[in-house]
mmCIF file with all atom_site columns, C-alpha atoms in Angstrom:
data_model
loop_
_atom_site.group_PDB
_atom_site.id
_atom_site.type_symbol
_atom_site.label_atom_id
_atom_site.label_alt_id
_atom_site.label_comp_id
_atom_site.label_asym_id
_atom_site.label_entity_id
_atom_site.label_seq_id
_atom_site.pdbx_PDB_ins_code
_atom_site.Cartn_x
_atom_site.Cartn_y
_atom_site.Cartn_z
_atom_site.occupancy
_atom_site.B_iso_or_equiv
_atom_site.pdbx_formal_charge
_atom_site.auth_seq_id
_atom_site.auth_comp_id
_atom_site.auth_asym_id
_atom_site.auth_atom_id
_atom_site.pdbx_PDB_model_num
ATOM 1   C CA . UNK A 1 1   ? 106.581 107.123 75.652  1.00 72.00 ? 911  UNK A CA 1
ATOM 2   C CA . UNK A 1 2   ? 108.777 108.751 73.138  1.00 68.00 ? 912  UNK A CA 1
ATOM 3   C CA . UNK A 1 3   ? 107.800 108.013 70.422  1.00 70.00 ? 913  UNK A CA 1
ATOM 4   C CA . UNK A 1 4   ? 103.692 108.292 71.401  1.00 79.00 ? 914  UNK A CA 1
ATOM 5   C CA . UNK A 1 5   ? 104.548 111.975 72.558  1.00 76.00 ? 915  UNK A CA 1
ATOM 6   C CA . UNK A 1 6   ? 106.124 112.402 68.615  1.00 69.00 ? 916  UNK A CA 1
ATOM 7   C CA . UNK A 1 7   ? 103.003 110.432 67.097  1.00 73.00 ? 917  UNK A CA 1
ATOM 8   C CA . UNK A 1 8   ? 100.825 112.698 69.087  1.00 78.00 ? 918  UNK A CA 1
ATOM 9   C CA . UNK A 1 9   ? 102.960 116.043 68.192  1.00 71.00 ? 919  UNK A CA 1
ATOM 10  C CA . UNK A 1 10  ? 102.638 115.355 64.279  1.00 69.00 ? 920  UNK A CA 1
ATOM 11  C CA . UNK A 1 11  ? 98.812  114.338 64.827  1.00 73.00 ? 921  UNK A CA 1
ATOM 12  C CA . UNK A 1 12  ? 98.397  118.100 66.122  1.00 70.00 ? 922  UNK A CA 1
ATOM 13  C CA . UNK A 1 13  ? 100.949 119.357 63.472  1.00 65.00 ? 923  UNK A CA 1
ATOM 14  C CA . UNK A 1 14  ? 98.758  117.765 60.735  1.00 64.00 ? 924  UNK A CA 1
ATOM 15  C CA . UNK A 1 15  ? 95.267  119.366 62.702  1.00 67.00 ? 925  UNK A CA 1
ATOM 16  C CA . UNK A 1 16  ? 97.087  122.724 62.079  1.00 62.00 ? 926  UNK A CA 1
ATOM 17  C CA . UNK A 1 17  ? 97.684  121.921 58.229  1.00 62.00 ? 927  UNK A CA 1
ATOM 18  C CA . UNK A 1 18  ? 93.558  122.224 58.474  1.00 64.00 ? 928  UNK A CA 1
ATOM 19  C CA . UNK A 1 19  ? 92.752  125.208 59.370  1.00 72.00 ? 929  UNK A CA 1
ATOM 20  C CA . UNK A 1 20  ? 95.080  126.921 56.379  1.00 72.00 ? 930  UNK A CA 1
ATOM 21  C CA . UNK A 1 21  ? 92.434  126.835 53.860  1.00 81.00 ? 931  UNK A CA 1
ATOM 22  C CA . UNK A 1 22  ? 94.024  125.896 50.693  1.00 82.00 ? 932  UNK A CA 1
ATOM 23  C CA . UNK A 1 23  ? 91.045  128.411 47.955  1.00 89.00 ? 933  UNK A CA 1
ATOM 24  C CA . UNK A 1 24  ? 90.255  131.700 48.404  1.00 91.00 ? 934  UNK A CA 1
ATOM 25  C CA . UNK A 1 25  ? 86.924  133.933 46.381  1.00 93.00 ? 935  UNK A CA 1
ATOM 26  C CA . UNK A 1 26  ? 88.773  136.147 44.754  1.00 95.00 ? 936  UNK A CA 1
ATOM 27  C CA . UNK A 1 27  ? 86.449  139.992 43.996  1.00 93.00 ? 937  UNK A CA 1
ATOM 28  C CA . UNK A 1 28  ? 87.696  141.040 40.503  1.00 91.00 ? 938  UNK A CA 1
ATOM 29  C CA . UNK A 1 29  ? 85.249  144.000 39.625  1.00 87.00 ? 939  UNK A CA 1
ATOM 30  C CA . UNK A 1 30  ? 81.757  142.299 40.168  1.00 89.00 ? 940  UNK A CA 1
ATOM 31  C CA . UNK A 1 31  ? 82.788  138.682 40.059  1.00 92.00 ? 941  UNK A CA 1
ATOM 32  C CA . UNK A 1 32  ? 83.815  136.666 42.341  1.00 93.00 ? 942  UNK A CA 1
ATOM 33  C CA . UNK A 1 33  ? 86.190  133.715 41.418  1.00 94.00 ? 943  UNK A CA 1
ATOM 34  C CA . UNK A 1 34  ? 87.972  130.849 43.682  1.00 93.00 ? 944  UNK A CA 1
ATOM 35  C CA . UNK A 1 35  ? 91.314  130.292 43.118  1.00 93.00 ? 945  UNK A CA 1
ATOM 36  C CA . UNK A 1 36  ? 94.398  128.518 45.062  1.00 92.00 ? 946  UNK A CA 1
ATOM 37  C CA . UNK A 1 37  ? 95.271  130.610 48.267  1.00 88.00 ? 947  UNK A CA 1
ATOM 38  C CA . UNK A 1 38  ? 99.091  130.755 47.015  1.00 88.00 ? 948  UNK A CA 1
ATOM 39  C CA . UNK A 1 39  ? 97.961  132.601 43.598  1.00 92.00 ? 949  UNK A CA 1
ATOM 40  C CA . UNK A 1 40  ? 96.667  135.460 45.771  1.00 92.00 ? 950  UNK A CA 1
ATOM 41  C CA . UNK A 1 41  ? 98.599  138.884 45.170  1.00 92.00 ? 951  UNK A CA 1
ATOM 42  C CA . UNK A 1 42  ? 99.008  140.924 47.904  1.00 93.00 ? 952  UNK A CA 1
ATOM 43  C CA . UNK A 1 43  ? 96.457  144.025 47.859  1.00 93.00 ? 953  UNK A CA 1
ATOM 44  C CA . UNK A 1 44  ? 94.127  141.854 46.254  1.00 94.00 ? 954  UNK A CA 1
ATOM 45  C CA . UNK A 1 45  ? 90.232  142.033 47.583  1.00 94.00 ? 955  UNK A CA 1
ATOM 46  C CA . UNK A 1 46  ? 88.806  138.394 48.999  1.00 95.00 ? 956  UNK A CA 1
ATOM 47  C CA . UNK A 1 47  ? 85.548  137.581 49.848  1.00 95.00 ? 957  UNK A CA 1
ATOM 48  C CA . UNK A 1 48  ? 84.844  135.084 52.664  1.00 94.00 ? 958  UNK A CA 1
ATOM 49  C CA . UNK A 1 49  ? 81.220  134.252 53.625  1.00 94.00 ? 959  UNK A CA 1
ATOM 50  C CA . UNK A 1 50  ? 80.012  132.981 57.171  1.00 94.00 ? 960  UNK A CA 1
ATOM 51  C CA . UNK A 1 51  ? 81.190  130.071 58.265  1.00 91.00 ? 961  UNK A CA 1
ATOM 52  C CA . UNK A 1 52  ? 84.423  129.893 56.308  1.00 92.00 ? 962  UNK A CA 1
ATOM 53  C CA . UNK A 1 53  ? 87.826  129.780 57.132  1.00 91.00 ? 963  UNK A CA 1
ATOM 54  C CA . UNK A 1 54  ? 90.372  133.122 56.503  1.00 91.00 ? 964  UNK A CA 1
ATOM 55  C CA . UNK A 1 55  ? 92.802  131.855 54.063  1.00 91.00 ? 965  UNK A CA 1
ATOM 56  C CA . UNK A 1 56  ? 95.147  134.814 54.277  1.00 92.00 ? 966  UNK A CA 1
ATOM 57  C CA . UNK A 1 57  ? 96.226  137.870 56.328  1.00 93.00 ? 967  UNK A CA 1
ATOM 58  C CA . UNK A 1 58  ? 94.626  141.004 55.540  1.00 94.00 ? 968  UNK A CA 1
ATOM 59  C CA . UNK A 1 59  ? 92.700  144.112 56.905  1.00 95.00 ? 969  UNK A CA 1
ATOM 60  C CA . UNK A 1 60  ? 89.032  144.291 56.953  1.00 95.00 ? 970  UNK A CA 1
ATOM 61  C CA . UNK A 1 61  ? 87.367  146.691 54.446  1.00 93.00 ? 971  UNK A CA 1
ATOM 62  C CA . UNK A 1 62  ? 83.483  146.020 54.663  1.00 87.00 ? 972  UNK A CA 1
ATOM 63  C CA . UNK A 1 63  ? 81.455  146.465 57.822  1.00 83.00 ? 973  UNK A CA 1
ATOM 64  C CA . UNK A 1 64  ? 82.482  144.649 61.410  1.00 89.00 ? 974  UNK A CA 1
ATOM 65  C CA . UNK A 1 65  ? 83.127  141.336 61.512  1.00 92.00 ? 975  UNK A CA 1
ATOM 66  C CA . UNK A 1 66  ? 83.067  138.645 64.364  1.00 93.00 ? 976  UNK A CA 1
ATOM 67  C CA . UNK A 1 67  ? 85.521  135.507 63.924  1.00 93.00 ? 977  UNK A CA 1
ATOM 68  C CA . UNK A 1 68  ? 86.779  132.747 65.539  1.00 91.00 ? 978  UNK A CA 1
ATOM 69  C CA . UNK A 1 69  ? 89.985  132.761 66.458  1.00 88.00 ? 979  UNK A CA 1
ATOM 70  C CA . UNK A 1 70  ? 90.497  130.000 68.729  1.00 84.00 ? 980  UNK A CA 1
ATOM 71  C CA . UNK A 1 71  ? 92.585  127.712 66.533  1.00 79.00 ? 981  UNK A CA 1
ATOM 72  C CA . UNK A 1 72  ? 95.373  130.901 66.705  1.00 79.00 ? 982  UNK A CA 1
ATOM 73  C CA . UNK A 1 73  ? 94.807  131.773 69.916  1.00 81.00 ? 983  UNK A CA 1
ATOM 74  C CA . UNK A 1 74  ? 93.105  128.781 71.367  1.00 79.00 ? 984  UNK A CA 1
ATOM 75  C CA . UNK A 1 75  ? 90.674  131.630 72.885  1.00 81.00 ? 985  UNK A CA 1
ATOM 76  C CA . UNK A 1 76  ? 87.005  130.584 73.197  1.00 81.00 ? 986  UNK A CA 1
ATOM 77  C CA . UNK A 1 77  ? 85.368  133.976 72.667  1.00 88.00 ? 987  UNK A CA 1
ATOM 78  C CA . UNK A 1 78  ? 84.510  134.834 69.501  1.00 90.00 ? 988  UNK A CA 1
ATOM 79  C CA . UNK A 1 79  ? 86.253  138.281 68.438  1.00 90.00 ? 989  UNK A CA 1
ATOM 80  C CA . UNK A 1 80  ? 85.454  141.667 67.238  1.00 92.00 ? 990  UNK A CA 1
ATOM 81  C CA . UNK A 1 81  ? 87.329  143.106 64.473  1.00 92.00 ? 991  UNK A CA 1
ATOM 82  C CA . UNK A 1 82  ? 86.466  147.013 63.280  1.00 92.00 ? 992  UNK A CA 1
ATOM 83  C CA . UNK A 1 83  ? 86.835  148.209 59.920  1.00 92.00 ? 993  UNK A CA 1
ATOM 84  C CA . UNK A 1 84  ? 90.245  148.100 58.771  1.00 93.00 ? 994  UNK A CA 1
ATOM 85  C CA . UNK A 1 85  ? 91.011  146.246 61.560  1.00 93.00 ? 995  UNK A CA 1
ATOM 86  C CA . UNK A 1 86  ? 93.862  143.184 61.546  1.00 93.00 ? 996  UNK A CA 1
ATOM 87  C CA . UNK A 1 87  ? 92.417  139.720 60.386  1.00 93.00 ? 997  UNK A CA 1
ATOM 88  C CA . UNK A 1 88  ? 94.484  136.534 60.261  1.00 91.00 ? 998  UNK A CA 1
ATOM 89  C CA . UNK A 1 89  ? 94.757  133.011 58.360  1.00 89.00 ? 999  UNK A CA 1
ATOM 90  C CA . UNK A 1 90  ? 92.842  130.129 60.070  1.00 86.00 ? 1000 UNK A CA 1
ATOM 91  C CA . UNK A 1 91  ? 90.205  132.631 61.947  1.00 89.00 ? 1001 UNK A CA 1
ATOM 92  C CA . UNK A 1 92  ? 86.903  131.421 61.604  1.00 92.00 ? 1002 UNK A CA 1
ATOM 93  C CA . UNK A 1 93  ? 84.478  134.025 60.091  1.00 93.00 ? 1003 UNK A CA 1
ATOM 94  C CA . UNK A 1 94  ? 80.711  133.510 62.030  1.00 93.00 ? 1004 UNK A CA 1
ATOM 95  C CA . UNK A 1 95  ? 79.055  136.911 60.909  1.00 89.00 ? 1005 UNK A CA 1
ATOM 96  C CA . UNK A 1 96  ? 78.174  137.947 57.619  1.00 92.00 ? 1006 UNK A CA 1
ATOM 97  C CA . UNK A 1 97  ? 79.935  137.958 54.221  1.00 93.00 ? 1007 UNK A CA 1
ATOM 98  C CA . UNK A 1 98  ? 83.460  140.206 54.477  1.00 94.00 ? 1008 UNK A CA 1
ATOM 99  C CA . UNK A 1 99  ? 86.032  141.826 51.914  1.00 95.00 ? 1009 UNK A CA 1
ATOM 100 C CA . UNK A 1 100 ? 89.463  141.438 52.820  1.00 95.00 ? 1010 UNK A CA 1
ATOM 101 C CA . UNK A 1 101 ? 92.290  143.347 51.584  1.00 95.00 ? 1011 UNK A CA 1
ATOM 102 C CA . UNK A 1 102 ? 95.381  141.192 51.243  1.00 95.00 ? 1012 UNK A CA 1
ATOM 103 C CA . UNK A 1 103 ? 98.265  142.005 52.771  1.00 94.00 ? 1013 UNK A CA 1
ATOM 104 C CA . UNK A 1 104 ? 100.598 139.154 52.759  1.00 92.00 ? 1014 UNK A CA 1
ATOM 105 C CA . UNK A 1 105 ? 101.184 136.678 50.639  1.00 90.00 ? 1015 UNK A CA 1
ATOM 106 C CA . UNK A 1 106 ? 100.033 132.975 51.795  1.00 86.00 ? 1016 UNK A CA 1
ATOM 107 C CA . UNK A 1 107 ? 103.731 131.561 52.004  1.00 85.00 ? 1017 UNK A CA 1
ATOM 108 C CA . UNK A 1 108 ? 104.173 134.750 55.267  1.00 85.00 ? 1018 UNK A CA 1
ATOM 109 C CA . UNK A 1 109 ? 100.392 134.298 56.406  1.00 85.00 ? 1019 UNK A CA 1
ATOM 110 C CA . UNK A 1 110 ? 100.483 133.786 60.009  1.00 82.00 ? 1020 UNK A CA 1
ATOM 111 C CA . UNK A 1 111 ? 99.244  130.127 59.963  1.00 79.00 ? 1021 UNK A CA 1
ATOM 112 C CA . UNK A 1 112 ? 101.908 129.378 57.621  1.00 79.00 ? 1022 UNK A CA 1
ATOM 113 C CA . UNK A 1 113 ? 105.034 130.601 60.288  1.00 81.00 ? 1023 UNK A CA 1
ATOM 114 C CA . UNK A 1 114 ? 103.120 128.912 62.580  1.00 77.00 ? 1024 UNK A CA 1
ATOM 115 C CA . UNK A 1 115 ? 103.522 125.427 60.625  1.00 75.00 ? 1025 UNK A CA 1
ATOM 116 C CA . UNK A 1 116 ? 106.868 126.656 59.848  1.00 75.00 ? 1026 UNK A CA 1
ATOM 117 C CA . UNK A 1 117 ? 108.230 127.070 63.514  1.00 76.00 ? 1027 UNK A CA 1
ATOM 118 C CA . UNK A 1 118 ? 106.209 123.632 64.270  1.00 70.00 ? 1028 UNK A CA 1
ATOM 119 C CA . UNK A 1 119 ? 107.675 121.310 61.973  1.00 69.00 ? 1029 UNK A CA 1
ATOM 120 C CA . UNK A 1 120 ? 111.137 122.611 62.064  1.00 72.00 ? 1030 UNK A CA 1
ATOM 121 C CA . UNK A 1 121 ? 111.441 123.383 65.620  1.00 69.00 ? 1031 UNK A CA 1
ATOM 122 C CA . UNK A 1 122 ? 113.106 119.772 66.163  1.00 61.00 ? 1032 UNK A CA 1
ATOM 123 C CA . UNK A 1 123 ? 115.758 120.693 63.377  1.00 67.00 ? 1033 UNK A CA 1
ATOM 124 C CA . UNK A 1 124 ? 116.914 123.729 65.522  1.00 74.00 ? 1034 UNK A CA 1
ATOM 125 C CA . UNK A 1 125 ? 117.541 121.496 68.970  1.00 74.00 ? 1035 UNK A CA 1
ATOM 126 C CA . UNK A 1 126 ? 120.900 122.675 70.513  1.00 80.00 ? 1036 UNK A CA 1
ATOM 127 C CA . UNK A 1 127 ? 123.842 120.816 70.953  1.00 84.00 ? 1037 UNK A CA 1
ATOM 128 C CA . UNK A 1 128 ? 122.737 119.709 74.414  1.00 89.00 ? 1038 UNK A CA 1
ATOM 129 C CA . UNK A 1 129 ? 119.172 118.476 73.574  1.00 83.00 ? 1039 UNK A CA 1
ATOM 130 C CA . UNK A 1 130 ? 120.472 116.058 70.707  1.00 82.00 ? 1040 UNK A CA 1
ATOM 131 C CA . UNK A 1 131 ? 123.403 114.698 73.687  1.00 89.00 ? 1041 UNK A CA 1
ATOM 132 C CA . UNK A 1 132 ? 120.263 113.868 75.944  1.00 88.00 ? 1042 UNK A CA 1
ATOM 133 C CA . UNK A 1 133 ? 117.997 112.587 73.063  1.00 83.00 ? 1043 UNK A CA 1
ATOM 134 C CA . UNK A 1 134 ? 121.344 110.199 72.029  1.00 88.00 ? 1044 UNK A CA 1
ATOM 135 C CA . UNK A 1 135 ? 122.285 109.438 75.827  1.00 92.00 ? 1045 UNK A CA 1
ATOM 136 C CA . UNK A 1 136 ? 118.239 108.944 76.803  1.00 89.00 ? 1046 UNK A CA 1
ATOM 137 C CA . UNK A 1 137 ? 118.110 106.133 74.143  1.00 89.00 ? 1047 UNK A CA 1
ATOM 138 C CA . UNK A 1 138 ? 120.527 104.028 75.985  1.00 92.00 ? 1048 UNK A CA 1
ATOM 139 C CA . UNK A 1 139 ? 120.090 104.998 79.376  1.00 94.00 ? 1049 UNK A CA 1
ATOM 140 C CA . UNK A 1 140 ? 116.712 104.534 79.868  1.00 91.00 ? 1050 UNK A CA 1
ATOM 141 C CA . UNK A 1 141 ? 116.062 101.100 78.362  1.00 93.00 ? 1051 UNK A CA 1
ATOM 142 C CA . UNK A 1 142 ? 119.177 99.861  80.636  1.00 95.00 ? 1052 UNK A CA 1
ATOM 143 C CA . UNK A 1 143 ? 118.284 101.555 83.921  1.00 95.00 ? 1053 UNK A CA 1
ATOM 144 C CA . UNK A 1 144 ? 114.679 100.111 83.700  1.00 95.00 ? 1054 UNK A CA 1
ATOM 145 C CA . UNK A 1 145 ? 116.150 96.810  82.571  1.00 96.00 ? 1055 UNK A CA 1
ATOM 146 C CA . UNK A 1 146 ? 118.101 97.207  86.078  1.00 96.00 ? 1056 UNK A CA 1
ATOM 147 C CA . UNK A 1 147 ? 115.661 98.146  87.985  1.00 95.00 ? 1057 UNK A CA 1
ATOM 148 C CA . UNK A 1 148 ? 113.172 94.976  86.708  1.00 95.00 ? 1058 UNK A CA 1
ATOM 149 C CA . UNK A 1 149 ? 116.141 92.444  87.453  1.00 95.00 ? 1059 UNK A CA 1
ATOM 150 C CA . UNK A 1 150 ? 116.542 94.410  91.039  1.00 94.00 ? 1060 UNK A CA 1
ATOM 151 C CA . UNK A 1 151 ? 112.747 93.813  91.723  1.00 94.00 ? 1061 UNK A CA 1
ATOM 152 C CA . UNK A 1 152 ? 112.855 90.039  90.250  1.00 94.00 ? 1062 UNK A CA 1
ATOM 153 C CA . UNK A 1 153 ? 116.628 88.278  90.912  1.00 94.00 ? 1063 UNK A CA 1
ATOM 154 C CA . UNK A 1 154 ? 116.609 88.878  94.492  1.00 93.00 ? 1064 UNK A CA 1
ATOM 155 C CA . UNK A 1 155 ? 113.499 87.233  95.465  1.00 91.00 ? 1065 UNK A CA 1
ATOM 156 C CA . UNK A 1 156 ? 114.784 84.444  94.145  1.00 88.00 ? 1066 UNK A CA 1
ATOM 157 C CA . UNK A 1 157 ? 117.942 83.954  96.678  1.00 89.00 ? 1067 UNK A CA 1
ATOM 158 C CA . UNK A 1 158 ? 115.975 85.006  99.896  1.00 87.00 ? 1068 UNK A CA 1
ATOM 159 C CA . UNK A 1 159 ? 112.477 84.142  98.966  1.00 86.00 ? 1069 UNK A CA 1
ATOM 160 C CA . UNK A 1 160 ? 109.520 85.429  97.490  1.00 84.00 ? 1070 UNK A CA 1
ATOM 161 C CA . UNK A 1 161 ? 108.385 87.337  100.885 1.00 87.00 ? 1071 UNK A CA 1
ATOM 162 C CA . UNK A 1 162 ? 110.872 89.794  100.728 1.00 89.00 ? 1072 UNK A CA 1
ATOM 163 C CA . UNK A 1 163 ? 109.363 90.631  97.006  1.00 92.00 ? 1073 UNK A CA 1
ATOM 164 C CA . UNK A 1 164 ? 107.878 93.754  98.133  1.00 92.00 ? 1074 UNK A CA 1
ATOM 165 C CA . UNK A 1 165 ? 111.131 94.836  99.848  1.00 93.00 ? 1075 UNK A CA 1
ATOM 166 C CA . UNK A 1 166 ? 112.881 94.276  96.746  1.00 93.00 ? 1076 UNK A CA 1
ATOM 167 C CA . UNK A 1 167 ? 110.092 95.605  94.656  1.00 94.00 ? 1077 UNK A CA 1
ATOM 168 C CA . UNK A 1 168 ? 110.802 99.152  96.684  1.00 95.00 ? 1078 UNK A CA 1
ATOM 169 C CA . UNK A 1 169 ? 114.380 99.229  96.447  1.00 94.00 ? 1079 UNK A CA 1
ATOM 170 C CA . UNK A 1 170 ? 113.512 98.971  92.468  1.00 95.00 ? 1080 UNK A CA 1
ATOM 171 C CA . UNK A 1 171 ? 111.241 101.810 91.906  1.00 95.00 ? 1081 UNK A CA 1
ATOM 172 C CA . UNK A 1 172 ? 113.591 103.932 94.434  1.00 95.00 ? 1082 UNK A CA 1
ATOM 173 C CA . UNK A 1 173 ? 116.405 102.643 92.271  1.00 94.00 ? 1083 UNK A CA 1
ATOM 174 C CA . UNK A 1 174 ? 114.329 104.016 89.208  1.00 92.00 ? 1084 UNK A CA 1
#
């Protein structure tokens, strides 16, 4: 069960690695380029049209916008953000075309800490936790062991009618 609650934690871990878009439209003067996220400076203007991801933090300088920030906040209603309001990596935009002014760099963007804290957040277990995780790996393959031959070896020596007497004294064992 272990080890299909890990599988399942990195499966959601990876999920988040998707909504950190990697390019970002860069507005230099009248152009607009696309260039890796990470090359970004801060105070830099970005352009990101409907239906695109945010790929860095940064205050809104054109009109309102309306994004989608359920993968942050895993809220269902899309929100409002004013001019030179707060908007964050991973939001959704799903209004027009908006400038962004940068204001951090991609490496302290909010979906990056988030990955951060994710993957090393079974680094930082205490001193206890990694006792139980060592103790649990014994423990629990020998007490259901126990409780199996409880449920089975009796039976044997009084009969198989008094299985499901036996069979309760196993799973009240466990």
């Amino acid at each position: 069960f272990q080890d299909y609650a890990v599988g399942r934690s990195r499966k959601s871990v990876a999920a988040l690695m998707d909504i950190r878009p990697d390019e970002a439209s860069v507005i230099t003067g009248d152009t607009v380029k696309t260039v890796y996220a990470g090359d970004v400076a801060v105070g830099s203007a970005i352009l990101v049209r409907p239906g695109q991801r945010v790929p860095l933090d940064g205050q809104l300088e054109s009109a309102d916008a309306v994004l989608d920030t359920s993968a942050l906040t895993g809220e269902s209603i899309p929100a409002r953000v004013t001019r030179q309001g707060e908007i964050y990596a991973g939001t959704v935009n799903l209004g027009q075309a908006i400038e962004i002014r940068v204001t951090k760099a991609y490496e302290d963007s909010t979906v990056s800490k988030i990955l951060d804290l994710v993957e090393n957040a079974a680094a930082k277990k205490s001193a206890p936790e990694r006792f139980i995780t060592r103790f649990a790996r014994w423990y629990t393959p020998a007490v259901v062991t126990l409780a199996v031959l409880l449920a089975l070896v009796p039976p044997f020596f009084y009969g198989w009618s008094t299985f499901s007497d036996w069979l309760h004294r196993a799973l009240t064992f466990l």
